[in-house]
Amino acid sequence: METTLHRCSTPRHPLSASASRSAWVWCGGLAVAALLAGAVRVLPWVLDPDVPARAALPFARGVAELAIEAAVMVGWPIGWALAAQRFAERGEARAMMLLGESPAKTALAQWRIAWPLAGVLALASALGALDASAPGRMAQDLVSQARAACAAATTPRTYSVPFVDATWLCHPGSPPILYGSGPGALRSVAFSAKSATIAGDMRRIDLDDARFSSASMNANVHANHVVLHGMSPFTHASNVPPIERAIIAVLAAAIAAAAAVWACVTGRARGQLVAIAIAAAGPLAALGLMRALERAEAPAAWFLLTPIASAVFPAVLAMMKRGC
């Protein structure tokens, strides 16, 4: 006697295929636009002959992480909203409600197609938070990349290090020499060193084989190793752990996307412009709040308000548009 086992699987929701395609199209389009806008900031360094191309890569990486994070946070809800709006216009949403499926269940039924979007967003957000939590890591990367380019130079030349206010002096056959001015109160003091290590919070710099000179004090000092403490960094470190930021970003985008689907299925978002406005309200509010909390150096717990803002703003806008 033979027994055949058939795998049972839950059928895919009628909205899922179009919602997935629409979300990826919007995320991809917004990512391209954001990356092009970010390239405007990196392009001057790339075109500057005194800045090695490889030294611009760390900054370009940070710009790309922020661009992808913003693109997915905004594109995901908009893509789902427009698919749901077409779903409602064709009458399929009403048919599903007649079969007993509530608008909230329609929105929650899209969880299967949300995982890839959530994964991309979580990765971009976590990597961005990793760099933001230790801005000195990017500065150190800039110094290291410029030094590597200097060491490979075949003719005498100089390479500037963006943000660090220092220049590598390159001479074939000799170790690269970093030349610059001191930070903060030491701005009038010129220094040179064979290597530099910048702390993650940018409040400490280690210099090897360092020489200091000051015309105002008529002094010249040489030290094998110097540690400079208490500097004020050009930017502050974010106090949100990468995993927490990734979770918050994914929750904010997922809540906004579900709220947009609900608004379209219930008829509160009629027309593509209204659907886009409601879908974009949540992630834009979340991104704005995250940036404001970062600038204010707010405690990490305050960032939990971000998903709440992502839910409140589209809901309020949907209520205002009810019946329109």
CSV table of C-alpha atoms in Angstrom, one decimal:
chain,number,residue,atom,x,y,z
A,1,MET,CA,0.0,0.0,0.0
A,2,GLU,CA,1.5,3.3,-1.1
A,3,THR,CA,0.8,6.6,0.6
A,4,THR,CA,1.4,9.8,-1.2
A,5,LEU,CA,1.9,12.9,0.9
A,6,HIS,CA,0.9,16.2,-0.6
A,7,ARG,CA,2.5,19.4,0.7
A,8,CYS,CA,-0.2,21.9,1.8
A,9,SER,CA,0.7,25.5,1.4
A,10,THR,CA,-1.4,28.6,2.0
A,11,PRO,CA,-2.3,30.3,-1.3
A,12,ARG,CA,-0.7,33.6,-2.0
A,13,HIS,CA,-2.8,36.7,-1.4
A,14,PRO,CA,-4.2,38.2,-4.7
A,15,LEU,CA,-2.6,41.6,-3.8
A,16,SER,CA,0.9,40.2,-3.0
A,17,ALA,CA,2.4,39.8,-6.5
A,18,SER,CA,1.5,43.4,-7.7
A,19,ALA,CA,2.5,44.8,-4.3
A,20,SER,CA,5.9,43.2,-4.4
A,21,ARG,CA,6.6,44.4,-7.9
A,22,SER,CA,5.5,47.9,-7.2
A,23,ALA,CA,7.5,48.1,-4.0
A,24,TRP,CA,10.7,47.0,-5.6
A,25,VAL,CA,10.2,49.4,-8.6
A,26,TRP,CA,9.7,52.3,-6.2
A,27,CYS,CA,12.6,51.3,-3.9
A,28,GLY,CA,14.9,50.9,-6.9
A,29,GLY,CA,13.8,54.3,-8.5
A,30,LEU,CA,14.2,56.2,-5.2
A,31,ALA,CA,17.6,54.5,-4.6
A,32,VAL,CA,18.9,55.6,-7.9
A,33,ALA,CA,17.7,59.2,-7.3
A,34,ALA,CA,19.2,59.2,-3.8
A,35,LEU,CA,22.5,57.8,-5.0
A,36,LEU,CA,22.7,60.4,-7.8
A,37,ALA,CA,22.0,63.1,-5.3
A,38,GLY,CA,24.7,61.7,-3.0
A,39,ALA,CA,27.2,61.5,-5.8
A,40,VAL,CA,27.0,65.3,-6.1
A,41,ARG,CA,28.7,65.4,-2.6
A,42,VAL,CA,31.3,62.9,-3.5
A,43,LEU,CA,32.1,64.1,-7.0
A,44,PRO,CA,34.2,67.1,-6.0
A,45,TRP,CA,36.6,64.8,-4.2
A,46,VAL,CA,36.7,62.3,-7.1
A,47,LEU,CA,37.6,65.1,-9.5
A,48,ASP,CA,40.1,66.7,-7.2
A,49,PRO,CA,43.6,65.6,-8.3
A,50,ASP,CA,44.9,66.2,-4.7
A,51,VAL,CA,42.5,63.6,-3.3
A,52,PRO,CA,43.1,60.0,-4.2
A,53,ALA,CA,39.9,58.3,-5.6
A,54,ARG,CA,40.3,55.5,-3.0
A,55,ALA,CA,40.1,58.0,-0.2
A,56,ALA,CA,36.6,59.0,-1.3
A,57,LEU,CA,35.3,55.4,-1.0
A,58,PRO,CA,34.6,55.4,2.7
A,59,PHE,CA,32.5,58.6,2.4
A,60,ALA,CA,30.8,57.2,-0.7
A,61,ARG,CA,29.9,54.1,1.3
A,62,GLY,CA,28.3,56.1,4.0
A,63,VAL,CA,26.3,58.2,1.5
A,64,ALA,CA,25.1,54.9,-0.2
A,65,GLU,CA,24.0,53.4,3.1
A,66,LEU,CA,21.8,56.5,3.9
A,67,ALA,CA,20.5,56.6,0.4
A,68,ILE,CA,19.4,53.0,0.4
A,69,GLU,CA,17.9,53.2,3.9
A,70,ALA,CA,15.8,56.2,2.9
A,71,ALA,CA,14.8,54.7,-0.5
A,72,VAL,CA,13.5,51.5,1.0
A,73,MET,CA,11.8,53.2,4.0
A,74,VAL,CA,9.8,55.5,1.6
A,75,GLY,CA,9.5,53.2,-1.5
A,76,TRP,CA,8.2,50.2,0.3
A,77,PRO,CA,5.0,51.9,1.6
A,78,ILE,CA,4.4,53.8,-1.6
A,79,GLY,CA,4.7,50.6,-3.7
A,80,TRP,CA,2.3,48.8,-1.5
A,81,ALA,CA,-0.1,51.7,-1.5
A,82,LEU,CA,-0.3,52.1,-5.2
A,83,ALA,CA,-0.8,48.4,-5.7
A,84,ALA,CA,-3.6,48.4,-3.0
A,85,GLN,CA,-5.2,51.4,-4.6
A,86,ARG,CA,-5.4,49.6,-8.0
A,87,PHE,CA,-6.6,46.5,-6.1
A,88,ALA,CA,-9.5,48.6,-4.7
A,89,GLU,CA,-10.3,50.3,-7.9
A,90,ARG,CA,-10.7,47.0,-9.7
A,91,GLY,CA,-13.2,45.9,-7.0
A,92,GLU,CA,-11.1,43.1,-5.8
A,93,ALA,CA,-10.8,44.6,-2.3
A,94,ARG,CA,-14.6,44.8,-2.0
A,95,ALA,CA,-14.8,41.2,-3.1
A,96,MET,CA,-12.3,40.1,-0.5
A,97,MET,CA,-14.3,41.9,2.2
A,98,LEU,CA,-17.5,40.2,1.0
A,99,LEU,CA,-15.7,36.9,1.5
A,100,GLY,CA,-15.0,37.9,5.1
A,101,GLU,CA,-11.5,39.4,4.9
A,102,SER,CA,-11.1,42.6,6.8
A,103,PRO,CA,-8.9,45.5,5.5
A,104,ALA,CA,-6.5,44.9,8.4
A,105,LYS,CA,-6.2,41.3,7.5
A,106,THR,CA,-5.5,42.2,3.9
A,107,ALA,CA,-2.6,44.5,5.0
A,108,LEU,CA,-1.2,41.9,7.4
A,109,ALA,CA,-1.5,39.1,4.7
A,110,GLN,CA,1.4,40.8,2.9
A,111,TRP,CA,4.0,39.7,5.5
A,112,ARG,CA,5.5,37.1,3.2
A,113,ILE,CA,6.6,39.6,0.6
A,114,ALA,CA,7.9,42.0,3.3
A,115,TRP,CA,10.8,39.9,4.3
A,116,PRO,CA,13.2,40.7,1.4
A,117,LEU,CA,12.4,44.4,1.8
A,118,ALA,CA,12.9,44.2,5.5
A,119,GLY,CA,16.2,42.4,5.0
A,120,VAL,CA,17.6,45.1,2.7
A,121,LEU,CA,16.5,47.9,4.9
A,122,ALA,CA,17.9,46.2,8.1
A,123,LEU,CA,21.3,45.7,6.5
A,124,ALA,CA,21.5,49.3,5.2
A,125,SER,CA,20.3,50.8,8.5
A,126,ALA,CA,22.6,48.6,10.6
A,127,LEU,CA,25.7,49.5,8.5
A,128,GLY,CA,24.8,53.1,8.5
A,129,ALA,CA,24.4,53.0,12.3
A,130,LEU,CA,27.7,51.2,12.7
A,131,ASP,CA,29.5,54.1,10.9
A,132,ALA,CA,27.4,56.8,12.7
A,133,SER,CA,28.2,55.3,16.1
A,134,ALA,CA,31.9,55.7,15.5
A,135,PRO,CA,32.6,58.6,13.0
A,136,GLY,CA,36.3,58.2,13.7
A,137,ARG,CA,36.2,54.9,11.9
A,138,MET,CA,35.4,56.7,8.7
A,139,ALA,CA,38.0,59.3,9.4
A,140,GLN,CA,40.6,56.6,10.0
A,141,ASP,CA,39.5,54.8,6.8
A,142,LEU,CA,40.1,58.1,4.9
A,143,VAL,CA,43.6,58.5,6.4
A,144,SER,CA,44.5,54.8,5.7
A,145,GLN,CA,43.2,54.9,2.1
A,146,ALA,CA,45.0,58.1,1.3
A,147,ARG,CA,48.3,56.7,2.9
A,148,ALA,CA,48.0,53.6,0.7
A,149,ALA,CA,47.6,55.7,-2.4
A,150,CYS,CA,50.6,57.8,-1.3
A,151,ALA,CA,52.8,54.7,-0.7
A,152,ALA,CA,52.0,53.6,-4.3
A,153,ALA,CA,52.9,56.9,-5.9
A,154,THR,CA,55.6,56.8,-8.5
A,155,THR,CA,56.4,60.5,-8.5
A,156,PRO,CA,56.6,63.1,-5.7
A,157,ARG,CA,53.2,64.5,-4.9
A,158,THR,CA,50.7,65.3,-2.1
A,159,TYR,CA,47.4,63.7,-1.3
A,160,SER,CA,44.8,65.6,0.8
A,161,VAL,CA,42.7,63.8,3.4
A,162,PRO,CA,39.1,65.1,3.4
A,163,PHE,CA,37.6,66.2,6.8
A,164,VAL,CA,40.9,65.5,8.6
A,165,ASP,CA,42.6,68.8,7.5
A,166,ALA,CA,45.8,66.9,6.7
A,167,THR,CA,48.0,66.0,3.7
A,168,TRP,CA,50.1,63.1,2.9
A,169,LEU,CA,53.6,64.0,1.5
A,170,CYS,CA,54.5,61.3,-1.0
A,171,HIS,CA,58.1,60.6,-2.2
A,172,PRO,CA,58.9,57.3,-4.0
A,173,GLY,CA,61.3,55.2,-1.9
A,174,SER,CA,60.4,57.0,1.4
A,175,PRO,CA,57.6,56.3,3.9
A,176,PRO,CA,54.6,58.7,3.5
A,177,ILE,CA,54.6,61.7,5.9
A,178,LEU,CA,51.3,63.1,7.2
A,179,TYR,CA,51.4,66.9,7.5
A,180,GLY,CA,48.7,69.1,9.0
A,181,SER,CA,47.7,71.5,11.8
A,182,GLY,CA,46.6,70.5,15.3
A,183,PRO,CA,43.0,70.3,16.2
A,184,GLY,CA,41.0,72.8,18.3
A,185,ALA,CA,43.3,75.0,20.4
A,186,LEU,CA,46.4,73.5,18.6
A,187,ARG,CA,45.3,75.0,15.3
A,188,SER,CA,48.4,77.2,15.1
A,189,VAL,CA,50.7,74.2,15.7
A,190,ALA,CA,51.9,72.4,12.6
A,191,PHE,CA,52.7,68.7,12.9
A,192,SER,CA,54.1,65.8,10.8
A,193,ALA,CA,53.9,62.1,11.5
A,194,LYS,CA,54.6,58.8,9.8
A,195,SER,CA,51.2,57.4,10.9
A,196,ALA,CA,48.0,58.4,12.7
A,197,THR,CA,45.3,56.5,14.4
A,198,ILE,CA,41.9,58.2,15.1
A,199,ALA,CA,39.6,56.9,17.9
A,200,GLY,CA,36.1,55.9,17.1
A,201,ASP,CA,34.6,58.9,18.8
A,202,MET,CA,37.3,61.2,17.3
A,203,ARG,CA,38.3,62.5,20.7
A,204,ARG,CA,41.7,60.9,20.6
A,205,ILE,CA,44.5,60.8,17.9
A,206,ASP,CA,47.7,58.8,18.2
A,207,LEU,CA,50.7,60.0,16.2
A,208,ASP,CA,53.9,58.0,15.6
A,209,ASP,CA,57.3,59.7,15.0
A,210,ALA,CA,55.6,63.1,15.4
A,211,ARG,CA,57.2,66.5,15.0
A,212,PHE,CA,55.5,69.7,16.1
A,213,SER,CA,56.5,73.3,15.3
A,214,SER,CA,55.0,76.6,16.1
A,215,ALA,CA,56.2,79.9,14.7
A,216,SER,CA,54.4,82.0,17.4
A,217,MET,CA,56.2,80.1,20.2
A,218,ASN,CA,59.4,79.5,18.2
A,219,ALA,CA,59.4,75.8,19.3
A,220,ASN,CA,60.1,72.5,17.6
A,221,VAL,CA,59.3,69.2,19.4
A,222,HIS,CA,59.9,65.6,18.3
A,223,ALA,CA,58.3,62.5,20.0
A,224,ASN,CA,58.2,58.9,19.0
A,225,HIS,CA,54.6,58.6,20.1
A,226,VAL,CA,52.1,61.3,20.9
A,227,VAL,CA,48.5,60.9,22.2
A,228,LEU,CA,46.2,63.9,21.8
A,229,HIS,CA,43.0,63.9,24.0
A,230,GLY,CA,39.9,66.0,24.3
A,231,MET,CA,39.4,67.1,20.7
A,232,SER,CA,36.0,68.3,19.6
A,233,PRO,CA,35.0,66.1,16.6
A,234,PHE,CA,33.5,67.6,13.5
A,235,THR,CA,30.5,65.3,14.1
A,236,HIS,CA,29.1,63.5,17.1
A,237,ALA,CA,28.7,59.8,17.4
A,238,SER,CA,25.2,58.3,17.3
A,239,ASN,CA,24.2,56.5,20.5
A,240,VAL,CA,21.8,54.1,18.8
A,241,PRO,CA,23.1,50.6,18.5
A,242,PRO,CA,23.1,49.2,14.9
A,243,ILE,CA,20.7,46.3,15.7
A,244,GLU,CA,18.3,48.7,17.5
A,245,ARG,CA,18.4,51.1,14.6
A,246,ALA,CA,17.8,48.3,12.1
A,247,ILE,CA,14.8,47.0,14.0
A,248,ILE,CA,13.3,50.5,14.4
A,249,ALA,CA,13.7,51.3,10.7
A,250,VAL,CA,12.1,48.0,9.7
A,251,LEU,CA,9.2,48.5,12.1
A,252,ALA,CA,8.6,52.1,10.9
A,253,ALA,CA,8.5,51.1,7.3
A,254,ALA,CA,6.4,48.0,7.8
A,255,ILE,CA,3.8,49.9,9.9
A,256,ALA,CA,3.7,52.7,7.3
A,257,ALA,CA,3.2,50.1,4.5
A,258,ALA,CA,0.5,48.3,6.3
A,259,ALA,CA,-1.3,51.5,7.2
A,260,ALA,CA,-1.1,52.6,3.5
A,261,VAL,CA,-2.6,49.3,2.3
A,262,TRP,CA,-5.4,49.6,4.9
A,263,ALA,CA,-6.2,53.2,3.9
A,264,CYS,CA,-6.4,52.3,0.2
A,265,VAL,CA,-8.5,49.1,0.8
A,266,THR,CA,-11.0,51.0,3.0
A,267,GLY,CA,-11.4,53.7,0.4
A,268,ARG,CA,-9.8,56.4,2.5
A,269,ALA,CA,-7.0,56.9,-0.1
A,270,ARG,CA,-8.7,57.5,-3.4
A,271,GLY,CA,-6.5,58.4,-6.3
A,272,GLN,CA,-2.8,57.8,-6.7
A,273,LEU,CA,-1.7,61.2,-5.3
A,274,VAL,CA,-3.6,60.7,-2.1
A,275,ALA,CA,-2.2,57.1,-1.8
A,276,ILE,CA,1.3,58.4,-2.3
A,277,ALA,CA,0.9,61.2,0.2
A,278,ILE,CA,-0.5,58.8,2.9
A,279,ALA,CA,2.2,56.2,2.2
A,280,ALA,CA,5.0,58.7,2.3
A,281,ALA,CA,3.8,60.5,5.4
A,282,GLY,CA,4.8,57.7,7.8
A,283,PRO,CA,8.4,57.1,6.7
A,284,LEU,CA,9.2,60.7,6.1
A,285,ALA,CA,8.0,61.5,9.6
A,286,ALA,CA,10.1,58.6,10.9
A,287,LEU,CA,13.2,59.7,9.1
A,288,GLY,CA,12.8,63.3,10.2
A,289,LEU,CA,12.3,62.2,13.8
A,290,MET,CA,15.4,59.9,13.7
A,291,ARG,CA,17.5,62.7,12.3
A,292,ALA,CA,16.2,65.2,15.0
A,293,LEU,CA,16.9,62.7,17.8
A,294,GLU,CA,20.4,62.0,16.5
A,295,ARG,CA,21.2,65.8,16.3
A,296,ALA,CA,19.9,66.2,19.8
A,297,GLU,CA,22.0,63.2,21.1
A,298,ALA,CA,18.8,61.8,22.6
A,299,PRO,CA,18.9,58.6,24.6
A,300,ALA,CA,18.5,55.4,22.6
A,301,ALA,CA,15.1,54.7,24.2
A,302,TRP,CA,13.6,57.8,22.6
A,303,PHE,CA,14.1,56.3,19.2
A,304,LEU,CA,11.2,53.9,20.0
A,305,LEU,CA,8.9,56.8,19.2
A,306,THR,CA,9.9,56.5,15.6
A,307,PRO,CA,7.6,53.5,14.7
A,308,ILE,CA,4.8,55.3,16.6
A,309,ALA,CA,5.2,58.4,14.4
A,310,SER,CA,5.2,56.2,11.4
A,311,ALA,CA,1.8,54.9,12.4
A,312,VAL,CA,0.2,58.1,13.6
A,313,PHE,CA,1.0,60.4,10.6
A,314,PRO,CA,-0.6,58.2,7.9
A,315,ALA,CA,-3.6,57.4,10.1
A,316,VAL,CA,-4.3,61.1,10.7
A,317,LEU,CA,-3.8,61.9,7.0
A,318,ALA,CA,-6.1,59.0,6.1
A,319,MET,CA,-8.8,60.3,8.5
A,320,MET,CA,-8.5,63.8,7.0
A,321,LYS,CA,-9.0,62.4,3.5
A,322,ARG,CA,-11.9,60.2,4.4
A,323,GLY,CA,-14.7,60.6,1.9
A,324,CYS,CA,-12.5,62.6,-0.6
